[in-house]
XYZ file of C-alpha atoms in Angstrom:
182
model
C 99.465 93.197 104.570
C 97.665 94.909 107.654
C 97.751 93.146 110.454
C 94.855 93.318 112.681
C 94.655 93.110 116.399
C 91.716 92.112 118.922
C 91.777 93.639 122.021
C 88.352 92.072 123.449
C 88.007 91.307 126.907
C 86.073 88.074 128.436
C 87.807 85.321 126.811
C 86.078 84.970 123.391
C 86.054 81.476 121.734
C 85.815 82.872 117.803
C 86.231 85.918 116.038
C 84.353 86.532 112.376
C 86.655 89.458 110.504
C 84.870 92.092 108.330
C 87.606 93.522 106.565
C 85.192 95.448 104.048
C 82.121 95.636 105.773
C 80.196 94.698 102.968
C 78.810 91.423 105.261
C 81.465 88.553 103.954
C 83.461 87.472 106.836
C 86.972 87.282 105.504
C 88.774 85.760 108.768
C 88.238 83.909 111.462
C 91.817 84.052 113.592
C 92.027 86.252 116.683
C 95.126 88.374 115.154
C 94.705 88.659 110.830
C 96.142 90.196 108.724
C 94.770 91.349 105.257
C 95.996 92.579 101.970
C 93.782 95.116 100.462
C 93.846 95.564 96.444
C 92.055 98.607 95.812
C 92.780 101.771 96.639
C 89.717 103.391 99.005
C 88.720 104.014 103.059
C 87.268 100.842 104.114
C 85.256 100.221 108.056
C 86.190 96.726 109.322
C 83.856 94.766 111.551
C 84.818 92.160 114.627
C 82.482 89.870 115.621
C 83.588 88.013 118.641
C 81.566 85.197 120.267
C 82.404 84.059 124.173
C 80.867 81.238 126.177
C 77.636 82.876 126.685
C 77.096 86.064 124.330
C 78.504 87.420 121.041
C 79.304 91.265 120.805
C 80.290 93.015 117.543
C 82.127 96.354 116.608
C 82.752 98.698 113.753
C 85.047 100.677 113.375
C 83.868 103.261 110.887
C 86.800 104.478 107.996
C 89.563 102.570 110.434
C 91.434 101.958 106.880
C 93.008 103.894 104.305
C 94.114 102.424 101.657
C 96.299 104.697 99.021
C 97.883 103.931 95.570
C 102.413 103.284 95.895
C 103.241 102.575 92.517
C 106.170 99.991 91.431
C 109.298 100.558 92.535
C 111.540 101.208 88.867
C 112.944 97.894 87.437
C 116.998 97.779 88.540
C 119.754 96.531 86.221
C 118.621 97.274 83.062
C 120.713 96.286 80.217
C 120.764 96.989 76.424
C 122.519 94.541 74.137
C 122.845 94.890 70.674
C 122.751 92.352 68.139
C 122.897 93.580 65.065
C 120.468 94.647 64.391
C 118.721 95.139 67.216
C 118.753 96.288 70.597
C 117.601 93.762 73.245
C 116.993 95.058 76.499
C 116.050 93.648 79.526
C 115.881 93.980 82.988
C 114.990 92.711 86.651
C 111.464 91.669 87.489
C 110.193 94.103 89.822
C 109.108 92.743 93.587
C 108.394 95.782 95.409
C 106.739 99.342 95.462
C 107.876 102.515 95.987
C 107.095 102.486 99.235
C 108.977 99.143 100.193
C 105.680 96.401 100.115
C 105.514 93.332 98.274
C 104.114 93.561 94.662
C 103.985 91.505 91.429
C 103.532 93.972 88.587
C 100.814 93.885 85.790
C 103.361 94.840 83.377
C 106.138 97.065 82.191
C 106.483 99.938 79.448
C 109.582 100.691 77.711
C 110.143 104.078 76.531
C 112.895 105.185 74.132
C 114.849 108.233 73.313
C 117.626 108.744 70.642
C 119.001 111.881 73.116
C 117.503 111.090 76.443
C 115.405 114.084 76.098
C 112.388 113.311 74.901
C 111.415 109.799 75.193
C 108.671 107.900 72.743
C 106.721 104.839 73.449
C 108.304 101.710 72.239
C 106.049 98.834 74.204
C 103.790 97.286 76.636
C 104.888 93.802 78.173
C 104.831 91.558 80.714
C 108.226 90.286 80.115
C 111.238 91.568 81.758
C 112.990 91.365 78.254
C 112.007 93.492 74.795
C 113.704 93.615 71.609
C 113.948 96.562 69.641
C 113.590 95.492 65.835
C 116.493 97.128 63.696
C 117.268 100.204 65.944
C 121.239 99.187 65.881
C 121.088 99.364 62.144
C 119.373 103.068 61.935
C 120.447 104.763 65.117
C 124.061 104.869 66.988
C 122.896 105.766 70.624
C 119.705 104.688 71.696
C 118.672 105.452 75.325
C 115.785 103.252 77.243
C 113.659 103.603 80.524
C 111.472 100.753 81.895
C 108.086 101.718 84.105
C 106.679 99.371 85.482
C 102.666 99.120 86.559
C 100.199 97.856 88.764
C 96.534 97.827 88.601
C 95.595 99.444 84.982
C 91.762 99.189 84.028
C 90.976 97.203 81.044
C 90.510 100.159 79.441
C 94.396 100.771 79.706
C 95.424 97.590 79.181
C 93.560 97.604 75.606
C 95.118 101.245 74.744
C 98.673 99.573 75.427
C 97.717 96.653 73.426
C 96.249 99.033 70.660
C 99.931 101.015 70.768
C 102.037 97.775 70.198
C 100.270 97.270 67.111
C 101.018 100.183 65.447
C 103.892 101.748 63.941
C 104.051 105.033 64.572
C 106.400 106.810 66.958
C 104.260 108.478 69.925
C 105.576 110.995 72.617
C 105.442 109.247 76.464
C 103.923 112.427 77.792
C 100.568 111.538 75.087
C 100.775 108.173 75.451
C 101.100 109.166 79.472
C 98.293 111.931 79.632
C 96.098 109.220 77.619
C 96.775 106.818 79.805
C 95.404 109.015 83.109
C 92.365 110.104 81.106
C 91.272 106.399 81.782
C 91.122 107.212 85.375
C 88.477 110.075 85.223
């Protein structure tokens, strides 16, 4: 969250918070804050009412806002029960950059030599189990991602890839992924 300060002199009696600009008063406290959930440069607008008078300002591109992606799920874990593999792992509550965050979701990625790794599934669990791998495959490596703020459009590509069975490179299913950005 940003917090927001008002430095107005003259004793005002109510303040009316902008945050976007866009003419919806989204506070009303001398000293907000605000969480911002899109990335962009956004003007904020105080409008501050005394005894006798109101006075407003703008300040013109006073926020950036930039995209800090997940931080990467800790304590993974891989347990096999033959035979499967069921991995799991702890829920992620912060981004890279140390802020609060609930994630959208979490991919898991496999790779029988931790070189190249393959796509294995989209969830928003913090568990996945990995149908019959123990009984075909005697190392098996894993890496979690998780995500925040995929368009529909993404969303419905991940869905599309859990429902099929074929085994497709990350760096595809990763460069397909970003063309939904464009």
């Amino acid at each position: 969250p940003i917090q927001f300060t008002d430095t107005s002199i003259g004793n005002p009696t109510s303040w009316e918070w902008d945050f976007e600009n866009d003419g919806i008063y989204d506070s009303f406290v001398q000293y907000p804050t605000h969480i911002y959930t899109s990335e962009g440069i956004y003007s904020v607008k105080l409008k501050i009412t005394t005894g006798t008078s109101v006075d407003s300002l703008i300040k013109e591109n006073h926020v950036t806002v930039s995209y800090c992606p997940p931080a990467s799920p800790h304590n993974v874990n891989v347990e096999i029960i033959q035979p499967d593999a069921i991995i799991s792992w702890t829920a992620v509550d912060t981004t890279e950059c140390g802020s609060q965050i609930i994630p959208d979701g979490y991919i898991v990625k496999f790779s029988e030599n931790d070189g190249e790794y393959f796509f294995l599934t989209y969830t928003t669990e913090v568990i996945h189990t990995h149908n019959f791998v123990a009984q075909f495959s005697p190392q098996m490596f894993y890496r979690v991602i998780a995500f925040k703020n995929y368009s529909r459009e993404q969303i419905e590509y991940l869905e599309q890839l859990n429902n099929t069975c074929e085994k497709i490179k990350w760096s595809e299913v990763k460069q397909n992924l970003n063309s939904f950005r464009k």
